[in-house]
Short mmCIF file of C-alpha atoms in Angstrom, two decimals:
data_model
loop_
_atom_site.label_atom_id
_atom_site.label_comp_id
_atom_site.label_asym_id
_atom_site.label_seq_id
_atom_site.Cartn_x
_atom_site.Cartn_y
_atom_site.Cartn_z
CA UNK F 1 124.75 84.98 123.38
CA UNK F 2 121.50 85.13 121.42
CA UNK F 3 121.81 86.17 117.94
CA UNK F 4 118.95 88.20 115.80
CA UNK F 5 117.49 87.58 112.23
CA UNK F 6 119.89 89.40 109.95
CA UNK F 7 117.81 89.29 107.35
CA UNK F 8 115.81 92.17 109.03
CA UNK F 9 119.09 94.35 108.19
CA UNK F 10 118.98 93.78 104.76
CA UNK F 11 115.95 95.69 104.83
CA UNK F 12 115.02 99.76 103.77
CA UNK F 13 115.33 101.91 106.98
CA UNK F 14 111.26 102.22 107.42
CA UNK F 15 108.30 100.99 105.69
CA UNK F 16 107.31 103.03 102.67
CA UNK F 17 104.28 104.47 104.72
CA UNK F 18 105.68 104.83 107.59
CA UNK F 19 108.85 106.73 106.15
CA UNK F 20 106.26 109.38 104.02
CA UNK F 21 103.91 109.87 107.93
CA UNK F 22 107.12 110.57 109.51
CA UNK F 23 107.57 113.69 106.14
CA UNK F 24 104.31 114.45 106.64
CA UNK F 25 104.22 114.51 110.29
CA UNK F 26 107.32 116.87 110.09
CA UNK F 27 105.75 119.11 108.15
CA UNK F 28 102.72 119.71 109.56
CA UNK F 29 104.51 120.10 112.95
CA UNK F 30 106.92 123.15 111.09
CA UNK F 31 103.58 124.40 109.45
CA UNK F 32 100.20 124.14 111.61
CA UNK F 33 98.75 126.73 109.78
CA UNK F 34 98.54 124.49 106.75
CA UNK F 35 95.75 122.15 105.87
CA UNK F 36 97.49 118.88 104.37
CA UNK F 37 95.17 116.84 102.06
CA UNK F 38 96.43 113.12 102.43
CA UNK F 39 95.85 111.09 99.56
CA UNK F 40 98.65 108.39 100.05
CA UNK F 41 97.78 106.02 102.29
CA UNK F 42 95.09 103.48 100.99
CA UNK F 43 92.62 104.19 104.27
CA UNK F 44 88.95 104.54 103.80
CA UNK F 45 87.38 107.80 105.25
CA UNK F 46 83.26 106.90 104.66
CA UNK F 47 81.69 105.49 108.11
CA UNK F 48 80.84 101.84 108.60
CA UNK F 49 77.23 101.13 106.55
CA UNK F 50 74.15 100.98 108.84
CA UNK F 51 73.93 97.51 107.89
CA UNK F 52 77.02 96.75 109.73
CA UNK F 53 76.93 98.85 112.33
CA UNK F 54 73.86 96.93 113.27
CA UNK F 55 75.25 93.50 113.19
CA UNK F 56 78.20 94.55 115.51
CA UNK F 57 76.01 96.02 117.99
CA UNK F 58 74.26 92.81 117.84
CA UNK F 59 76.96 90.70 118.00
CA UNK F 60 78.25 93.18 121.51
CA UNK F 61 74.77 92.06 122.92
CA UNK F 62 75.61 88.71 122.54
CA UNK F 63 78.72 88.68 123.94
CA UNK F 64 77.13 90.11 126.91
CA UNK F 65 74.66 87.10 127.95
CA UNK F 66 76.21 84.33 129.17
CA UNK F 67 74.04 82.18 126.86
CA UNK F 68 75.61 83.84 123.89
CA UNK F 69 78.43 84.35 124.57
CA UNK F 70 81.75 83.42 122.11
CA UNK F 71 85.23 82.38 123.51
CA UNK F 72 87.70 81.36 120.91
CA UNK F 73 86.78 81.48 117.15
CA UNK F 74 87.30 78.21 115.46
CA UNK F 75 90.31 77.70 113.47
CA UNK F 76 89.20 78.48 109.85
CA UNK F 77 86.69 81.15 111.13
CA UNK F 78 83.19 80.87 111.72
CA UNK F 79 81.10 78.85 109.81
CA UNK F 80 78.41 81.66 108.72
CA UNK F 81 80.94 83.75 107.28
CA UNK F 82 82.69 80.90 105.40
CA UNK F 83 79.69 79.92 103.78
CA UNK F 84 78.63 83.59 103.59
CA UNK F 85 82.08 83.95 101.18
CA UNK F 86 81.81 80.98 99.21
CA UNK F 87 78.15 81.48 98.49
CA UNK F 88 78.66 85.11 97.36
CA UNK F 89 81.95 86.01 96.58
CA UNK F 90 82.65 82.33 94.90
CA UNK F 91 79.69 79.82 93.67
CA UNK F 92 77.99 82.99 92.51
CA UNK F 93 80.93 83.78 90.30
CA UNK F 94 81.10 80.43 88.86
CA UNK F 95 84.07 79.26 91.07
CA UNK F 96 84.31 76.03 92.76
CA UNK F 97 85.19 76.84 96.46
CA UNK F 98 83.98 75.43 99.46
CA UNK F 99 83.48 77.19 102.75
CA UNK F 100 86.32 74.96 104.23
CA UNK F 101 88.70 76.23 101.76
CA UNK F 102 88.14 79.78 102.99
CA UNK F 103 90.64 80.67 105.86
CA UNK F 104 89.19 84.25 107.86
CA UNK F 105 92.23 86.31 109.28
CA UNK F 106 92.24 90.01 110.57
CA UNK F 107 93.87 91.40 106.93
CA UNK F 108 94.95 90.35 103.94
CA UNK F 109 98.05 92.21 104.12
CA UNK F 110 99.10 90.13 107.55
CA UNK F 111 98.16 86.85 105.38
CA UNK F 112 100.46 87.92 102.48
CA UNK F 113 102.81 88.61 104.42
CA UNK F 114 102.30 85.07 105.81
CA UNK F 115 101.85 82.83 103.51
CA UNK F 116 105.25 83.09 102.67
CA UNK F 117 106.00 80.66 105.69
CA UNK F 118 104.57 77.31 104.16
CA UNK F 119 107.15 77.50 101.40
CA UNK F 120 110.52 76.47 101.60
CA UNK F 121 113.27 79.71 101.41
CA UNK F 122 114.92 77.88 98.45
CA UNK F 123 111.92 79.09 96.15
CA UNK F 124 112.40 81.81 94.13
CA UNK F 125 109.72 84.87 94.11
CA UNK F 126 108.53 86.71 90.70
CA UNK F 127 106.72 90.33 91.45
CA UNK F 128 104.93 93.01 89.36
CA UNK F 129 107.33 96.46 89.26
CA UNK F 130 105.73 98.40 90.97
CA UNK F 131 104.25 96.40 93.65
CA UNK F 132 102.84 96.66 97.24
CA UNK F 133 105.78 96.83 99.02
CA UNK F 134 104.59 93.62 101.81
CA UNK F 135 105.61 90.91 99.39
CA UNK F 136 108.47 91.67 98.85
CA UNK F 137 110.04 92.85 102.45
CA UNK F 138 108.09 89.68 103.91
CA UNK F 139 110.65 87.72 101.61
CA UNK F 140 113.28 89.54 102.00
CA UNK F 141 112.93 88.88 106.16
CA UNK F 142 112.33 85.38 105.69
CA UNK F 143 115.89 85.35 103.90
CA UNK F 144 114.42 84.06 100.42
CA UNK F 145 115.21 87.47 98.49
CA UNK F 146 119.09 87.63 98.27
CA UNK F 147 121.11 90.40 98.52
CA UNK F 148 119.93 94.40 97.73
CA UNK F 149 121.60 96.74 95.00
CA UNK F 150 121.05 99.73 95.75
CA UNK F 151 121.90 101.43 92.52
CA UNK F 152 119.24 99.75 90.90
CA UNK F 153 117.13 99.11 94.15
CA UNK F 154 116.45 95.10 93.14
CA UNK F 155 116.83 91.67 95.02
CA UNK F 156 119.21 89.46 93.64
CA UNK F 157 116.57 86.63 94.14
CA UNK F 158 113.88 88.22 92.88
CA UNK F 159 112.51 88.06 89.52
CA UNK F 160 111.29 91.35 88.64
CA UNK F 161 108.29 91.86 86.03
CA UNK F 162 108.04 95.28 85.04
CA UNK F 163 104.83 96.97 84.58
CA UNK F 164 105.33 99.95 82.02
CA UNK F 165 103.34 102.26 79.92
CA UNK F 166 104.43 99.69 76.87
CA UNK F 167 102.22 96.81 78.47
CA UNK F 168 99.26 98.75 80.28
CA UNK F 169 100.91 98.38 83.17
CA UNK F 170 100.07 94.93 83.14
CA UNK F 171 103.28 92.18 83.53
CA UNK F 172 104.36 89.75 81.09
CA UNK F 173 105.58 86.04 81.28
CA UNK F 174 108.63 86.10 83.30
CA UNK F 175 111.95 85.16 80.81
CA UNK F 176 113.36 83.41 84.26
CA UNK F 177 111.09 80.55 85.74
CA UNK F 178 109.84 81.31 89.40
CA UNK F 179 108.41 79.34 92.04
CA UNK F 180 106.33 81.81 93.68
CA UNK F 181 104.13 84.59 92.25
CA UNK F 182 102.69 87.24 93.33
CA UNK F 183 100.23 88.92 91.31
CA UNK F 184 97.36 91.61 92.67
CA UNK F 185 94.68 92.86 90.52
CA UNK F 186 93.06 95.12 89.78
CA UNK F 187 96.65 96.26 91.01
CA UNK F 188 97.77 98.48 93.97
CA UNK F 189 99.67 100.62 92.81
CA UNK F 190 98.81 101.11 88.99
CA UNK F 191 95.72 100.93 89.46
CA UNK F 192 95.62 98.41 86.24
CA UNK F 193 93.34 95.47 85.65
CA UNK F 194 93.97 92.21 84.07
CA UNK F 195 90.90 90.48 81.10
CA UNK F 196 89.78 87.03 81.71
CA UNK F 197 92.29 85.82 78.99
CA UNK F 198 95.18 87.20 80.08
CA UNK F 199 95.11 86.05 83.70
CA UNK F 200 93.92 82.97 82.10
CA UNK F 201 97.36 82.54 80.14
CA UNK F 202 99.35 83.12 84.03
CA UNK F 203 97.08 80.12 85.24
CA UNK F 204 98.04 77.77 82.36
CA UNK F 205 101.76 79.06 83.00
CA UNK F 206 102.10 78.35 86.78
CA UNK F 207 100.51 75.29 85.76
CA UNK F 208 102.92 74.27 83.52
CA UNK F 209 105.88 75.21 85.14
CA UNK F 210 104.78 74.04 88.60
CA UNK F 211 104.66 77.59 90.27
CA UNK F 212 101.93 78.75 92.75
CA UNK F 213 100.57 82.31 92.00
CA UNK F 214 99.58 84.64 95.40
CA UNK F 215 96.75 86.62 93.94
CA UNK F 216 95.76 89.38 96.00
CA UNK F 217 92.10 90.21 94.77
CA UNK F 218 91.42 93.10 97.21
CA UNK F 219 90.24 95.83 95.37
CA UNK F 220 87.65 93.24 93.26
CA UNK F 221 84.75 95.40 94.29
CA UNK F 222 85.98 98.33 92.62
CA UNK F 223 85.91 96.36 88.86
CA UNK F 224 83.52 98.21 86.61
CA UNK F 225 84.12 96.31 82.98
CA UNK F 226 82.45 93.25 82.13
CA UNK F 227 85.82 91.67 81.19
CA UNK F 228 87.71 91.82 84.37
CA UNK F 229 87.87 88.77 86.46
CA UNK F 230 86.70 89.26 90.35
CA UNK F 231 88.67 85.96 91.14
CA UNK F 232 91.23 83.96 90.19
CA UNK F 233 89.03 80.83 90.27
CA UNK F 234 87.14 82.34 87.23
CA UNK F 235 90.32 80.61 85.18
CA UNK F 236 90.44 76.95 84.51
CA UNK F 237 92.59 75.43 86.42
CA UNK F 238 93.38 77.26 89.02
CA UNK F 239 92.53 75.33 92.14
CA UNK F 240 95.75 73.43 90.90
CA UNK F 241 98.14 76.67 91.19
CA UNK F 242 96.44 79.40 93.04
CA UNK F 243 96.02 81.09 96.24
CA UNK F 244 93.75 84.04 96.57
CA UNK F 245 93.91 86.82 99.51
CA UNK F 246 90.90 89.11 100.21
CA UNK F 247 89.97 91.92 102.27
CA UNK F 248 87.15 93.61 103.84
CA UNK F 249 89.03 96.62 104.13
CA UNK F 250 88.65 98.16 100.64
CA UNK F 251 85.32 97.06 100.11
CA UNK F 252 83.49 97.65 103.11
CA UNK F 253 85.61 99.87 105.25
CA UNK F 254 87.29 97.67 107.75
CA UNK F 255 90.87 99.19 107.51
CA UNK F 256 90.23 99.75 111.38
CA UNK F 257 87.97 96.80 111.87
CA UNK F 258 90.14 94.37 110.25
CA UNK F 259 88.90 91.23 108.55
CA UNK F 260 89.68 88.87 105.55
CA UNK F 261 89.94 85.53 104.20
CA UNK F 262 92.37 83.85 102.26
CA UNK F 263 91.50 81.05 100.34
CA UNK F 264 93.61 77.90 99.53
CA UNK F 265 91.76 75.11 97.28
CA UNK F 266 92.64 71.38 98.85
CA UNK F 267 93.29 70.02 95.20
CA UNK F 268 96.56 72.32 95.68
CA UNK F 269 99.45 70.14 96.16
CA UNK F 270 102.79 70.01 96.37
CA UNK F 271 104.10 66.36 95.62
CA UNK F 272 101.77 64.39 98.13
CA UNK F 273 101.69 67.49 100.45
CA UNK F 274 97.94 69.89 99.85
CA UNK F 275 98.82 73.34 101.12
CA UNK F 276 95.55 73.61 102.48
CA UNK F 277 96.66 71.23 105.15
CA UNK F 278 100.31 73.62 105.94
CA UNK F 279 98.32 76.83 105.68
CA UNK F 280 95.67 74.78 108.30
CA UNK F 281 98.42 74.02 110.83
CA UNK F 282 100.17 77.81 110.33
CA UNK F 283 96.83 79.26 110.74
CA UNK F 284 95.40 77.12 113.89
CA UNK F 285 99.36 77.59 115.64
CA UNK F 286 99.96 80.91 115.44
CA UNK F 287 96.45 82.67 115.33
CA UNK F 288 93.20 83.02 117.65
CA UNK F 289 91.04 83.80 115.26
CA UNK F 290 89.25 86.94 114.37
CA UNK F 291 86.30 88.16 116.71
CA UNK F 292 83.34 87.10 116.52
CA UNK F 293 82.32 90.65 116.97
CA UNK F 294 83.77 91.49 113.46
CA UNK F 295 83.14 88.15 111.71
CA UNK F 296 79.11 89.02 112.48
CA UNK F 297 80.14 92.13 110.77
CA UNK F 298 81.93 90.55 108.34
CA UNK F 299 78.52 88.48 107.43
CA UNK F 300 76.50 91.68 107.25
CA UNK F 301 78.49 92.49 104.05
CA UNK F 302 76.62 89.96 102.11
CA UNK F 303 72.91 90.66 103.18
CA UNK F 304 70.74 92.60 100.64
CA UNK F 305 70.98 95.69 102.76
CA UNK F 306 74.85 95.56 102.88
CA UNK F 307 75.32 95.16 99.66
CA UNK F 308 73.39 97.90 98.31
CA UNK F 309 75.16 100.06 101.34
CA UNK F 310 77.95 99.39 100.25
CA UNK F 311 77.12 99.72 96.27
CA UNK F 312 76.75 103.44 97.31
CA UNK F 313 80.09 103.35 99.11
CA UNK F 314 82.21 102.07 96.26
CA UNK F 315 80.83 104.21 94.01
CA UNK F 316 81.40 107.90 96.13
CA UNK F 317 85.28 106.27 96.25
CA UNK F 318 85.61 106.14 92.22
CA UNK F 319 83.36 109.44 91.70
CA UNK F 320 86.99 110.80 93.32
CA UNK F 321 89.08 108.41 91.25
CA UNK F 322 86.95 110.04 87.93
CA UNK F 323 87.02 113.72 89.52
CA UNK F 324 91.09 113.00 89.97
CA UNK F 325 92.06 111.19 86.74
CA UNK F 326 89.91 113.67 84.43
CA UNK F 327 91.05 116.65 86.56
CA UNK F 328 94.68 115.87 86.42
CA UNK F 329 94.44 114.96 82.74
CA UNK F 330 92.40 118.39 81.96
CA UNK F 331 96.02 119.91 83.80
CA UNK F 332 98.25 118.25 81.11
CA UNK F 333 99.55 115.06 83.17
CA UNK F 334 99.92 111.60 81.92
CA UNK F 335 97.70 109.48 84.45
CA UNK F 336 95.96 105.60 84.33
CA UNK F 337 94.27 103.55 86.78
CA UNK F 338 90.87 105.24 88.00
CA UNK F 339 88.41 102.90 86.34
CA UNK F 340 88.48 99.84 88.14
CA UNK F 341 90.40 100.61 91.32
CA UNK F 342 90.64 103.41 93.69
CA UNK F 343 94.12 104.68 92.40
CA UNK F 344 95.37 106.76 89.88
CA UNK F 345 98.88 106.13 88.85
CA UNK F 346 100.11 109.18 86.95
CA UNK F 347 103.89 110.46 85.62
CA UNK F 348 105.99 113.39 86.97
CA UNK F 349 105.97 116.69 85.52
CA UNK F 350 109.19 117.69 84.33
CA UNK F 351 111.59 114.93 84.92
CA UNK F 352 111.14 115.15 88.24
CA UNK F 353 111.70 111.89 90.29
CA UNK F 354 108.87 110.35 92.13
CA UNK F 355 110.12 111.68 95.64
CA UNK F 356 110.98 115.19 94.15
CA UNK F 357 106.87 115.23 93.14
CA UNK F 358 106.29 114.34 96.61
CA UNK F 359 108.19 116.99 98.35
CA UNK F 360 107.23 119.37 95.85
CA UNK F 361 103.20 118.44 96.39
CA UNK F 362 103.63 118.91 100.04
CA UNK F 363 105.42 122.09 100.10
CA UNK F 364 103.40 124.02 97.89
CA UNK F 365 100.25 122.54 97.44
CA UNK F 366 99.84 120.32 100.55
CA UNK F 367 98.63 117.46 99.64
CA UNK F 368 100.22 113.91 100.70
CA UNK F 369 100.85 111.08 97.69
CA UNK F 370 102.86 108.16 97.42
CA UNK F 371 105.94 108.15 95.52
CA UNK F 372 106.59 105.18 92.57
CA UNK F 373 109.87 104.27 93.44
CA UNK F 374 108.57 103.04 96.82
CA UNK F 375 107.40 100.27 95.17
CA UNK F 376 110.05 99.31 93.05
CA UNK F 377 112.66 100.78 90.20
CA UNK F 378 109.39 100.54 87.68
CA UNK F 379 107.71 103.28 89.88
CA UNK F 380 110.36 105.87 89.66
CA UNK F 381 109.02 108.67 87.73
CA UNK F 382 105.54 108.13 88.83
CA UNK F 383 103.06 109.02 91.52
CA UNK F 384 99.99 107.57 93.11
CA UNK F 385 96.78 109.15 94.16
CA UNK F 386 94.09 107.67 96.29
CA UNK F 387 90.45 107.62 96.00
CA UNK F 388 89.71 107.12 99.64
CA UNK F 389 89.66 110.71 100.69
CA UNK F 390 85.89 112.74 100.96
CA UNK F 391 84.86 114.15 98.38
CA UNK F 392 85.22 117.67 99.18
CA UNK F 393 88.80 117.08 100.19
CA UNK F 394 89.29 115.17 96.64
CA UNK F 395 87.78 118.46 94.89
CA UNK F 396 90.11 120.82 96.77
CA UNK F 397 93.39 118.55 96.44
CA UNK F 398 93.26 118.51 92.69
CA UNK F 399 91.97 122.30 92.14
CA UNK F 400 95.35 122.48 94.43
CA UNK F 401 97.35 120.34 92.05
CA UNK F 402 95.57 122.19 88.95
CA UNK F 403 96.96 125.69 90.07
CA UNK F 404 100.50 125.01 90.63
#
């Protein structure tokens, strides 16, 4: 008799956005007459920039002459975009990666919920509270997160960093010594960014006490101060301790395209083992590679006309973050995040808890957030707001929010 991976019980019914679509689906099923505003969900809403829309039609020509035309894509991606990356995203920063230290996948939430698999289930996880729910359910299915308490909604193998008001929503040291941890900035959900020094004091840390930190840099292009690293490999020493995870999704609009890259540095080893070689045999074993389609796309980011598209896009994303976060303050609530990420991160009125907010937001006002505590106990009495919606939409959610 086969036998199933009981660690999948362990987990919440649904996935946090899936659970608030099936609310919101409800709803607007018992009340078509209602516009709903969604502002949850992290999903762009601006159209592809003419600069990539140009290099995919190109790249569908291609694939229709039997002269150019692409099979397979080669394990670590193709080499254009690799070098693309590491020549923009990387050398031009200062940081010393190569283009055969870049790995291109369809997502960076697929690779962090992946990278997980190189590393042994005896090693213990550390995450920010709140956090982006994929780290720690990817754990928790690969048996590595112990047992849930539901009263205080923890893993008994996870060591939780709380992110509070009291530290700028920003986590400190952890008391208890990990082996694995995850850290995203500027952060999803907060909406907080971490200075040069400070991530520079988790590099010397991990390095110290021989942990690897997953740093999931996917909002990068939304960093406004002059402070604010756009990589990990800004810090000294971090090819010895790091991983970094990127997306095209936030920055260019590929949430239904779906590209990234994660990069793992070859002087990253454990013992005599590099993880660059594990993540290498993971990656060519269990994935085909993204199309070459969308890694032409993918390219089209970095040319002069992409980037000034997409220079436009970012900033009509965090005109709504600054219409939200000055709005909502202007109402008399107690909000963050905004100024170097697409999400504001504000408290409940009233005492209310996070999923109170919610209902209450959808029932009178219509408009769709996300609740704190679905991303951890340090999220209950909280609420998060996306940028990503138009404009217009933005405008009339918080005149919405303003009047209730």
């Amino acid at each position: 008799m086969y036998k199933i991976n009981e660690n999948y019980l362990k987990l919440p019914e649904s996935y946090l956005f899936s659970t608030i679509a099936k609310k919101v689906n409800a709803y607007g099923a018992a009340n078509p007459d209602k516009k709903i505003i969604r502002l949850g969900i992290g999903d762009v809403t601006q159209p592809l920039a003419p600069a990539i829309i140009q290099a995919l039609h190109d790249a569908v020509d291609e694939m229709g002459r039997a002269e150019t035309f692409r099979g397979y894509a080669p394990d670590l991606g193709y080499e254009f975009l690799r070098k693309a990356i590491a020549e923009n995203d990387y050398k031009a920063r200062g940081c010393n990666i190569a283009a055969d230290e870049i790995f291109i996948s369809d997502g960076a939430k697929c690779d962090s919920g992946n990278i997980q698999e190189i590393f042994s289930t005896d090693n213990r996880i550390a995450v920010c509270d709140p956090v982006y729910p994929v780290y720690v359910d990817s754990n928790v299915m690969a048996g590595r997160a112990g047992a849930f308490d539901k009263l205080k909604g923890t893993w008994s193998n996870v060591v939780y960093m709380p992110c509070t008001a009291d530290n700028g929503f920003t986590p400190e040291l952890p008391g208890e010594t990990p082996d694995l941890i995850y850290l995203c900035f500027p952060n999803n959900p907060t909406g907080a960014a971490i200075t040069g020094r400070k991530l520079q004091e988790w590099v010397d840390y991990a390095c110290r006490v021989g942990a690897v930190i997953i740093y999931d840099a996917a909002y990068e292009a939304y960093i406004s101060e002059p402070d604010i690293p756009h990589s990990i490999f800004e810090c000294e020493g971090a090819r010895n301790c790091a991983i970094e995870l990127r997306s095209f999704s936030k920055n260019a609009g590929f949430t239904g395209v779906r590209l990234g890259f994660t990069v793992v540095p070859k002087d990253l080893r454990c013992g005599g083992t590099a993880l660059h070689s594990l993540w290498a045999r993971r990656h060519g074993t269990k994935y085909n590679g993204a199309p070459y389609i969308v890694q032409r796309a993918g390219e089209a980011v970095y040319s002069q006309e992409g980037k000034e598209q997409l220079k436009k896009q970012v900033a009509y994303y965090m005109n709504n973050a600054k219409y939200i976060y000055h709005g909502l303050r202007e109402a008399g609530y107690t909000v963050s995040g905004g100024v170097n990420a697409p999400y504001i991160w504000l408290k409940t009125p009233d005492g209310m808890t996070s999923w109170e907010f919610f209902d209450r937001l959808l029932e009178t006002v219509h408009v769709v957030g996300t609740p704190g505590s679905g991303f951890g106990p340090s999220g209950e009495g909280y609420f998060r707001l996306t940028a990503f919606g138009s404009y217009e939409n933005t405008v009339e959610a918080v005149d919405r929010i303003k009047g209730m």
